[in-house]
Amino acid sequence: MTDTPTYGFDTLQIHAGARPDPATGARQTPIYQSTSYVFRDADHAAALFNLQEVGYIYSRLTNPTVAVLQERIATLEGGVGAVCCSSGHAAQIMALFPLMAPGCNVVASTRLYGGTITQFSQTIKRFGWSATFVDFDDTEALAAAIDDNTRAVFCESISNPGGYVTDLPAVAAIADNAGVPLIVDNTSATPYLCNPIAHGATLVVHSTTKYLTGNGTVTGGCVVDSGKFDWSANDKFPSLSQPEPAYHGLKFHETFGPLAFTFHGIAIGLRDLGMTMNPQAAHYTLMGIETLSLRMARHVENAGKVAAWLENHPAVESVTYAGLPSSPYADRVAALYPRGAGGLFTFALKAGYEACVKFVDSVELFSHVANLGDTRSLVIHSASTTHRQLTPEQQAAAGAAPNMVRVSIGIEDADDLIRDLDQAIARATA
Ligand SMILES: *Cc1c(COP(=O)(O)O)cnc(C)c1O
């Protein structure tokens, strides 16, 4: 069931990458809970280590259960290959690692998951990398922020927490013009609502922790490669275009062509950084992905109902949901995200910070957690939690102002969700 572009999304989310287990006929993908794999003989072992033959060596690098998930996500995203890893944040490091070197920078959107803003503005400095943040709606500022040391442009398709939607074709054109890859975090949209590669992205990263798994059980991440970037067009990406000393002088781009980035991610990224996804996590995520389209359609439907109700509530100052007809992004959603604007947005209470804190303490059906993309509806006050370490300016730019609450709308009955929000707002503003 591979390379079958004639199948639709609903079919591929169940079948892509999977086949009955050759040893037992097991129809569901087994959890290959094994660290290592017996070599046929010494020649076989040597061929595997030389990357002359594809096969299993050791589960830090590759594992049959994880491989099914990699192929499935790559297929759904329209990529040529994917590397799964231990979390979404690991995926971001794995995406940047082959591209960056000390002194290099990534130009990133101001509208990102709070943890990504911290990872990019603080932690990557320890590798000698840096990030420049700009408003991606200001395309002139974006083009101007890219300099000779820029090795990637990074944004989220539908951004956490505000639900802002990025004009991916416009951003991709700017990255392309500058000769640098565009990396899109597609966590909140999922491949059901958006295929960044179709809009010009080079790489797609996911926190599979969220909608792809969908049930709040395991953390995981994934980097998908479009296979479309010419790593040898200039001398900016020597780890891919030049002999790589970390793999006995192998030239990844010359040797593997469009699969260069994926092979690099396994042979060097996972081998040396070790941010590996375990087969149990891959199993839970495979179970989740089978129903991705059904869940996403319901997330979108419920989010639309809840956002419309909130917009008309007298205690509510504003609602950011891009799926609302009143959203400034309504045209962009219609053009680029025809299946909807996702299930994630923020709303502001007129009564301010204290009322927001009281509100999250008053919900009963919603869960107050630091997660999103669960079947369950979730709520968090970003300014006092996930975006707490940011400056007030960063909070405002990211859509996490002190009087804003973020909701991740689940797939329960919309009427029950609205009733819970109604009583919690009443208690918070009493
Ligand atoms: C959660 C999240 C991440 C980080 O993923 P983890 O799996 O928690 O490491 C990155 N980007 C977005 C948009 C997220 O929602």
Short mmCIF file of C-alpha atoms and ligand atoms in Angstrom, two decimals:
data_model
loop_
_atom_site.label_atom_id
_atom_site.label_comp_id
_atom_site.label_asym_id
_atom_site.label_seq_id
_atom_site.Cartn_x
_atom_site.Cartn_y
_atom_site.Cartn_z
CA MET A 1 0.00 0.00 0.00
CA THR A 2 2.81 2.45 -0.72
CA ASP A 3 3.02 5.09 -3.45
CA THR A 4 -0.71 5.01 -4.07
CA PRO A 5 -1.61 8.63 -4.72
CA THR A 6 -4.90 7.54 -6.21
CA TYR A 7 -6.27 6.77 -2.75
CA GLY A 8 -8.04 9.51 -0.83
CA PHE A 9 -7.03 10.92 2.54
CA ASP A 10 -9.46 8.75 4.54
CA THR A 11 -8.00 5.60 2.99
CA LEU A 12 -4.37 6.66 3.34
CA GLN A 13 -4.73 7.61 7.01
CA ILE A 14 -5.57 3.94 7.67
CA HIS A 15 -3.41 2.11 5.13
CA ALA A 16 -0.36 4.16 4.09
CA GLY A 17 2.89 2.50 5.17
CA ALA A 18 1.19 -0.57 6.66
CA ARG A 19 1.04 -4.10 5.35
CA PRO A 20 0.12 -7.40 7.01
CA ASP A 21 3.06 -8.55 9.13
CA PRO A 22 5.15 -10.81 6.84
CA ALA A 23 5.96 -13.23 9.68
CA THR A 24 2.49 -13.71 11.23
CA GLY A 25 -0.05 -12.07 8.96
CA ALA A 26 -1.05 -9.75 11.81
CA ARG A 27 -3.35 -7.15 10.26
CA GLN A 28 -2.65 -4.41 12.77
CA THR A 29 0.93 -3.11 12.82
CA PRO A 30 2.75 -5.00 15.60
CA ILE A 31 4.70 -3.15 18.26
CA TYR A 32 8.24 -4.27 17.46
CA GLN A 33 9.55 -3.98 20.99
CA SER A 34 13.13 -4.85 20.09
CA THR A 35 16.28 -2.78 20.32
CA SER A 36 18.23 -4.75 17.73
CA TYR A 37 17.85 -6.94 14.63
CA VAL A 38 19.89 -10.02 13.73
CA PHE A 39 22.17 -9.55 10.70
CA ARG A 40 22.02 -12.29 8.06
CA ASP A 41 25.83 -12.33 8.00
CA ALA A 42 28.82 -10.00 8.23
CA ASP A 43 28.35 -8.72 4.65
CA HIS A 44 24.72 -7.83 5.40
CA ALA A 45 25.81 -5.94 8.52
CA ALA A 46 28.45 -4.03 6.56
CA ALA A 47 25.97 -3.12 3.79
CA LEU A 48 23.50 -1.78 6.36
CA PHE A 49 26.14 0.30 8.15
CA ASN A 50 27.35 1.67 4.78
CA LEU A 51 23.73 2.67 3.92
CA GLN A 52 24.04 0.53 0.79
CA GLU A 53 21.07 -1.51 1.87
CA VAL A 54 18.07 -0.27 3.83
CA GLY A 55 17.19 -2.36 6.86
CA TYR A 56 17.07 -2.48 10.61
CA ILE A 57 20.17 -2.23 12.79
CA TYR A 58 19.27 -0.72 16.13
CA SER A 59 16.11 1.06 17.30
CA ARG A 60 17.83 4.37 18.04
CA LEU A 61 18.03 4.64 14.24
CA THR A 62 15.09 2.72 12.84
CA ASN A 63 12.31 0.47 14.13
CA PRO A 64 9.64 -1.31 12.05
CA THR A 65 6.68 0.15 14.00
CA VAL A 66 8.11 3.66 13.84
CA ALA A 67 8.86 3.15 10.13
CA VAL A 68 5.16 2.55 9.39
CA LEU A 69 4.28 5.81 11.13
CA GLN A 70 7.01 7.66 9.24
CA GLU A 71 5.71 6.41 5.91
CA ARG A 72 2.13 7.21 6.86
CA ILE A 73 2.83 10.81 7.89
CA ALA A 74 5.08 11.37 4.86
CA THR A 75 2.29 10.11 2.59
CA LEU A 76 -0.40 12.27 4.21
CA GLU A 77 1.86 15.33 3.95
CA GLY A 78 2.93 14.62 0.36
CA GLY A 79 6.59 14.23 1.33
CA VAL A 80 9.22 11.75 0.14
CA GLY A 81 10.29 10.69 3.63
CA ALA A 82 9.91 11.40 7.33
CA VAL A 83 11.84 10.92 10.54
CA CYS A 84 9.90 10.46 13.76
CA CYS A 85 11.39 11.55 17.06
CA SER A 86 10.65 11.77 20.74
CA SER A 87 8.66 15.03 20.83
CA GLY A 88 7.65 18.02 18.75
CA HIS A 89 10.50 20.04 20.21
CA ALA A 90 12.93 17.27 19.25
CA ALA A 91 11.52 17.45 15.70
CA GLN A 92 12.33 21.15 15.54
CA ILE A 93 15.97 20.54 16.53
CA MET A 94 16.12 17.60 14.09
CA ALA A 95 14.81 19.86 11.29
CA LEU A 96 17.34 22.61 11.96
CA PHE A 97 20.34 20.41 12.78
CA PRO A 98 21.42 19.48 9.20
CA LEU A 99 21.01 23.10 8.08
CA MET A 100 22.64 25.12 10.83
CA ALA A 101 26.17 25.75 12.08
CA PRO A 102 27.55 28.21 14.64
CA GLY A 103 26.80 31.74 13.43
CA CYS A 104 23.73 30.71 11.42
CA ASN A 105 20.22 31.94 12.08
CA VAL A 106 16.60 30.97 11.51
CA VAL A 107 14.03 33.65 10.67
CA ALA A 108 10.89 32.76 12.61
CA SER A 109 7.35 34.07 12.94
CA THR A 110 6.42 35.93 16.13
CA ARG A 111 3.28 33.79 16.27
CA LEU A 112 4.53 30.45 17.58
CA TYR A 113 3.92 27.96 20.35
CA GLY A 114 5.41 29.50 23.52
CA GLY A 115 7.88 26.66 24.00
CA THR A 116 9.18 27.19 20.46
CA ILE A 117 9.76 30.89 21.11
CA THR A 118 11.80 29.95 24.19
CA GLN A 119 13.68 27.18 22.35
CA PHE A 120 14.55 29.54 19.49
CA SER A 121 15.23 32.74 21.43
CA GLN A 122 17.23 31.16 24.28
CA THR A 123 18.23 27.51 24.10
CA ILE A 124 19.56 27.26 20.54
CA LYS A 125 22.08 30.01 21.40
CA ARG A 126 24.06 27.29 23.16
CA PHE A 127 24.67 25.71 19.75
CA GLY A 128 25.83 29.07 18.38
CA TRP A 129 22.57 29.40 16.42
CA SER A 130 20.19 32.33 16.68
CA ALA A 131 16.66 33.30 15.68
CA THR A 132 15.24 36.53 14.29
CA PHE A 133 11.51 36.98 14.93
CA VAL A 134 9.30 38.91 12.55
CA ASP A 135 5.60 39.35 11.79
CA PHE A 136 5.04 37.07 8.77
CA ASP A 137 2.12 39.21 7.57
CA ASP A 138 4.70 41.93 6.93
CA THR A 139 6.28 40.28 3.89
CA GLU A 140 8.74 43.14 3.35
CA ALA A 141 10.02 42.80 6.91
CA LEU A 142 10.28 39.04 6.43
CA ALA A 143 12.35 39.42 3.25
CA ALA A 144 14.54 42.02 4.94
CA ALA A 145 15.16 39.79 7.98
CA ILE A 146 16.78 37.06 5.84
CA ASP A 147 20.54 37.58 5.63
CA ASP A 148 23.61 35.67 4.37
CA ASN A 149 23.66 33.55 7.53
CA THR A 150 19.99 32.56 7.39
CA ARG A 151 19.54 28.83 6.86
CA ALA A 152 15.79 28.46 7.37
CA VAL A 153 12.49 30.31 7.59
CA PHE A 154 10.13 28.89 10.23
CA CYS A 155 6.41 29.35 10.92
CA GLU A 156 3.29 27.50 11.99
CA SER A 157 0.49 26.97 9.44
CA ILE A 158 -2.29 27.57 11.95
CA SER A 159 -0.51 29.04 14.93
CA ASN A 160 -0.77 28.19 18.57
CA PRO A 161 -2.30 29.78 20.63
CA GLY A 162 -4.16 32.41 18.59
CA GLY A 163 -5.32 30.27 15.68
CA TYR A 164 -3.76 32.82 13.30
CA VAL A 165 -3.37 31.40 9.77
CA THR A 166 -0.20 31.95 7.76
CA ASP A 167 -0.18 32.90 4.08
CA LEU A 168 2.08 29.96 3.20
CA PRO A 169 2.45 30.60 -0.57
CA ALA A 170 3.59 34.19 0.12
CA VAL A 171 6.07 33.09 2.79
CA ALA A 172 7.34 30.19 0.64
CA ALA A 173 7.98 32.54 -2.29
CA ILE A 174 10.14 34.78 -0.09
CA ALA A 175 12.15 31.83 1.29
CA ASP A 176 12.55 30.42 -2.21
CA ASN A 177 13.75 33.76 -3.53
CA ALA A 178 16.38 33.85 -0.79
CA GLY A 179 17.45 30.24 -1.47
CA VAL A 180 16.60 28.97 2.01
CA PRO A 181 14.18 26.22 3.02
CA LEU A 182 10.80 26.99 4.59
CA ILE A 183 10.01 24.83 7.63
CA VAL A 184 6.33 24.73 8.60
CA ASP A 185 5.09 23.44 11.95
CA ASN A 186 1.80 21.83 10.88
CA THR A 187 0.82 20.56 14.35
CA SER A 188 -2.38 22.58 14.77
CA ALA A 189 -3.62 22.18 11.19
CA THR A 190 -2.61 18.55 10.59
CA PRO A 191 -2.30 17.28 6.99
CA TYR A 192 -6.10 17.02 6.87
CA LEU A 193 -6.53 20.81 6.97
CA CYS A 194 -3.28 21.87 5.31
CA ASN A 195 -0.47 20.40 3.23
CA PRO A 196 2.36 22.93 3.58
CA ILE A 197 4.44 21.11 0.94
CA ALA A 198 1.73 21.79 -1.66
CA HIS A 199 2.11 25.49 -0.78
CA GLY A 200 5.90 25.48 -1.15
CA ALA A 201 7.29 24.29 2.20
CA THR A 202 10.56 22.33 2.14
CA LEU A 203 10.12 20.61 5.51
CA VAL A 204 7.11 20.01 7.74
CA VAL A 205 7.45 19.40 11.46
CA HIS A 206 4.84 17.98 13.80
CA SER A 207 4.25 17.52 17.45
CA THR A 208 2.50 14.16 17.01
CA THR A 209 1.61 14.56 20.69
CA LYS A 210 -1.37 16.64 19.60
CA TYR A 211 -4.00 15.94 16.90
CA LEU A 212 -2.15 13.15 15.08
CA THR A 213 -2.26 10.96 18.19
CA GLY A 214 -5.37 12.77 19.30
CA ASN A 215 -5.95 11.05 22.61
CA GLY A 216 -3.43 12.65 24.93
CA THR A 217 -1.38 9.49 25.52
CA VAL A 218 2.16 9.93 24.17
CA THR A 219 4.62 12.62 23.14
CA GLY A 220 6.23 12.44 19.75
CA GLY A 221 7.41 14.45 16.80
CA CYS A 222 8.08 14.12 13.11
CA VAL A 223 10.07 15.87 10.37
CA VAL A 224 8.72 15.39 6.85
CA ASP A 225 10.88 16.18 3.82
CA SER A 226 9.35 17.41 0.57
CA GLY A 227 12.42 16.13 -1.31
CA LYS A 228 12.22 19.28 -3.42
CA PHE A 229 15.03 21.47 -2.10
CA ASP A 230 18.31 21.63 -4.02
CA TRP A 231 20.83 21.38 -1.18
CA SER A 232 23.71 21.71 -3.65
CA ALA A 233 22.55 24.94 -5.33
CA ASN A 234 24.99 26.93 -3.18
CA ASP A 235 27.47 26.33 -0.37
CA LYS A 236 25.03 27.06 2.46
CA PHE A 237 24.27 23.44 3.40
CA PRO A 238 27.63 21.64 3.47
CA SER A 239 26.42 18.85 5.77
CA LEU A 240 24.10 17.76 2.93
CA SER A 241 26.06 18.83 -0.15
CA GLN A 242 29.69 18.25 0.88
CA PRO A 243 31.54 15.18 2.23
CA GLU A 244 30.18 14.76 5.78
CA PRO A 245 33.01 13.89 8.20
CA ALA A 246 30.48 12.48 10.70
CA TYR A 247 29.66 9.74 8.15
CA HIS A 248 33.08 8.85 6.68
CA GLY A 249 32.89 11.59 4.06
CA LEU A 250 29.53 10.56 2.58
CA LYS A 251 27.90 13.19 0.33
CA PHE A 252 24.25 12.86 1.33
CA HIS A 253 22.69 14.90 -1.48
CA GLU A 254 24.77 13.30 -4.22
CA THR A 255 24.17 9.79 -2.83
CA PHE A 256 20.49 9.94 -1.85
CA GLY A 257 19.07 12.71 -4.05
CA PRO A 258 15.62 13.79 -2.84
CA LEU A 259 15.96 11.51 0.22
CA ALA A 260 19.17 13.25 1.40
CA PHE A 261 17.55 15.06 4.30
CA THR A 262 15.70 11.96 5.54
CA PHE A 263 18.82 9.77 5.41
CA HIS A 264 20.84 12.48 7.15
CA GLY A 265 18.16 12.67 9.85
CA ILE A 266 18.46 8.96 10.59
CA ALA A 267 22.16 8.32 9.94
CA ILE A 268 23.44 11.39 11.80
CA GLY A 269 20.52 13.11 13.56
CA LEU A 270 19.03 10.12 15.37
CA ARG A 271 22.37 8.33 15.61
CA ASP A 272 24.12 11.21 17.40
CA LEU A 273 21.34 13.26 19.00
CA GLY A 274 19.33 10.19 20.02
CA MET A 275 15.91 11.89 20.09
CA THR A 276 14.27 8.65 19.02
CA MET A 277 10.57 7.80 19.07
CA ASN A 278 9.87 4.52 20.83
CA PRO A 279 7.66 1.85 19.22
CA GLN A 280 4.94 2.13 21.90
CA ALA A 281 4.53 5.81 21.11
CA ALA A 282 4.42 5.04 17.38
CA HIS A 283 1.66 2.47 18.06
CA TYR A 284 -0.55 4.96 19.92
CA THR A 285 -0.02 7.54 17.20
CA LEU A 286 -0.82 5.03 14.45
CA MET A 287 -4.06 4.21 16.29
CA GLY A 288 -4.90 7.89 16.45
CA ILE A 289 -4.12 8.73 12.84
CA GLU A 290 -6.63 6.14 11.59
CA THR A 291 -9.45 8.53 12.61
CA LEU A 292 -7.70 11.86 11.97
CA SER A 293 -10.09 13.16 9.29
CA LEU A 294 -13.20 12.25 11.32
CA ARG A 295 -11.85 13.98 14.40
CA MET A 296 -10.60 17.07 12.58
CA ALA A 297 -13.94 17.59 10.86
CA ARG A 298 -15.66 17.49 14.26
CA HIS A 299 -13.03 19.71 15.91
CA VAL A 300 -13.67 22.30 13.17
CA GLU A 301 -17.46 22.02 13.43
CA ASN A 302 -17.44 22.35 17.22
CA ALA A 303 -14.89 25.19 17.22
CA GLY A 304 -17.08 27.13 14.80
CA LYS A 305 -20.13 26.73 17.05
CA VAL A 306 -18.28 27.58 20.27
CA ALA A 307 -16.47 30.57 18.74
CA ALA A 308 -19.71 31.99 17.31
CA TRP A 309 -21.37 31.64 20.72
CA LEU A 310 -18.44 33.29 22.52
CA GLU A 311 -18.36 36.15 20.02
CA ASN A 312 -21.90 37.07 21.06
CA HIS A 313 -21.30 36.80 24.80
CA PRO A 314 -21.39 40.20 26.56
CA ALA A 315 -18.44 39.35 28.87
CA VAL A 316 -16.20 38.45 25.92
CA GLU A 317 -14.06 41.18 24.38
CA SER A 318 -12.79 39.28 21.33
CA VAL A 319 -12.43 35.82 19.76
CA THR A 320 -9.46 35.02 17.50
CA TYR A 321 -10.92 32.03 15.67
CA ALA A 322 -9.96 32.40 11.99
CA GLY A 323 -12.93 30.24 11.04
CA LEU A 324 -15.39 33.00 12.05
CA PRO A 325 -16.90 34.96 9.14
CA SER A 326 -15.88 38.14 11.03
CA SER A 327 -12.19 37.12 11.17
CA PRO A 328 -9.73 39.32 9.26
CA TYR A 329 -8.33 36.01 7.98
CA ALA A 330 -11.63 34.68 6.58
CA ASP A 331 -10.48 35.07 2.95
CA ARG A 332 -7.14 33.41 3.67
CA VAL A 333 -8.92 30.49 5.36
CA ALA A 334 -11.23 30.07 2.36
CA ALA A 335 -8.30 30.09 -0.07
CA LEU A 336 -5.73 28.01 1.82
CA TYR A 337 -7.59 26.03 4.49
CA PRO A 338 -10.85 25.03 2.74
CA ARG A 339 -11.60 22.28 5.27
CA GLY A 340 -11.55 24.80 8.12
CA ALA A 341 -9.37 26.70 10.53
CA GLY A 342 -8.83 23.96 13.13
CA GLY A 343 -9.97 23.62 16.71
CA LEU A 344 -7.69 26.02 18.53
CA PHE A 345 -8.25 29.68 19.37
CA THR A 346 -8.19 32.25 22.12
CA PHE A 347 -10.78 34.58 23.51
CA ALA A 348 -10.38 37.61 25.72
CA LEU A 349 -12.48 38.39 28.76
CA LYS A 350 -13.30 42.08 29.28
CA ALA A 351 -12.76 41.57 33.01
CA GLY A 352 -9.01 40.86 32.54
CA TYR A 353 -6.27 38.66 34.02
CA GLU A 354 -7.91 37.79 37.38
CA ALA A 355 -11.17 36.77 35.70
CA CYS A 356 -9.21 34.52 33.33
CA VAL A 357 -7.54 32.79 36.25
CA LYS A 358 -10.94 32.34 37.93
CA PHE A 359 -12.40 31.09 34.64
CA VAL A 360 -9.89 28.25 34.26
CA ASP A 361 -10.61 27.28 37.87
CA SER A 362 -14.35 27.21 37.15
CA VAL A 363 -14.62 24.94 34.11
CA GLU A 364 -16.00 21.46 34.78
CA LEU A 365 -16.15 19.62 31.46
CA PHE A 366 -13.13 21.39 29.95
CA SER A 367 -9.80 20.25 31.43
CA HIS A 368 -7.24 22.80 32.55
CA VAL A 369 -4.07 21.33 31.02
CA ALA A 370 -0.98 22.26 29.01
CA ASN A 371 -1.91 20.25 25.94
CA LEU A 372 -3.97 20.63 22.80
CA GLY A 373 -5.44 18.50 20.06
CA ASP A 374 -7.05 15.97 22.42
CA THR A 375 -10.52 14.47 21.86
CA ARG A 376 -11.34 16.23 25.15
CA SER A 377 -11.84 19.99 25.28
CA LEU A 378 -8.98 21.73 27.00
CA VAL A 379 -8.36 25.19 28.33
CA ILE A 380 -5.32 27.10 29.51
CA HIS A 381 -4.48 30.66 30.47
CA SER A 382 -1.36 31.05 28.33
CA ALA A 383 -0.02 34.23 29.99
CA SER A 384 0.29 32.52 33.38
CA THR A 385 1.51 29.14 32.03
CA THR A 386 2.85 28.20 28.55
CA HIS A 387 3.76 31.80 27.61
CA ARG A 388 4.72 32.85 31.14
CA GLN A 389 8.45 33.15 30.39
CA LEU A 390 7.89 35.59 27.53
CA THR A 391 8.02 39.37 27.73
CA PRO A 392 4.68 41.23 27.59
CA GLU A 393 5.51 42.25 24.00
CA GLN A 394 6.22 38.62 23.02
CA GLN A 395 3.00 37.53 24.75
CA ALA A 396 0.93 40.08 22.86
CA ALA A 397 2.56 39.19 19.51
CA ALA A 398 1.98 35.49 20.11
CA GLY A 399 -1.70 36.02 20.96
CA ALA A 400 -1.22 35.26 24.64
CA ALA A 401 -2.15 38.60 26.24
CA PRO A 402 -2.96 38.55 30.00
CA ASN A 403 -6.75 38.62 29.44
CA MET A 404 -6.74 35.81 26.86
CA VAL A 405 -7.73 32.21 27.43
CA ARG A 406 -6.79 29.50 24.95
CA VAL A 407 -9.21 26.70 24.18
CA SER A 408 -8.61 23.49 22.28
CA ILE A 409 -12.10 22.43 21.28
CA GLY A 410 -12.66 18.68 21.51
CA ILE A 411 -15.11 16.38 19.80
CA GLU A 412 -17.77 16.23 22.54
CA ASP A 413 -21.30 17.62 22.02
CA ALA A 414 -20.95 21.31 21.22
CA ASP A 415 -23.98 22.16 23.38
CA ASP A 416 -22.30 20.63 26.43
CA LEU A 417 -19.14 22.64 25.79
CA ILE A 418 -21.09 25.87 25.47
CA ARG A 419 -23.00 25.16 28.71
CA ASP A 420 -19.71 24.61 30.56
CA LEU A 421 -18.17 27.82 29.20
CA ASP A 422 -21.35 29.71 30.09
CA GLN A 423 -21.30 28.69 33.75
CA ALA A 424 -17.52 29.25 34.05
CA ILE A 425 -17.70 32.75 32.54
CA ALA A 426 -20.61 33.56 34.88
CA ARG A 427 -18.56 32.47 37.92
CA ALA A 428 -15.42 34.24 36.71
CA THR A 429 -17.15 37.55 36.13
CA ALA A 430 -19.61 37.47 39.05
C1 LIG B 1 3.09 21.16 21.48
C2 LIG B 1 3.68 21.86 20.34
C3 LIG B 1 5.05 21.77 20.07
C4 LIG B 1 5.99 20.99 20.94
O1 LIG B 1 5.68 19.64 20.88
P1 LIG B 1 6.00 18.60 22.07
O2 LIG B 1 5.53 17.30 21.53
O3 LIG B 1 5.26 19.07 23.27
O4 LIG B 1 7.48 18.67 22.27
C5 LIG B 1 5.52 22.44 18.96
N1 LIG B 1 4.72 23.16 18.17
C6 LIG B 1 3.40 23.27 18.40
C7 LIG B 1 2.55 24.07 17.48
C8 LIG B 1 2.83 22.62 19.49
O5 LIG B 1 1.52 22.74 19.73
#
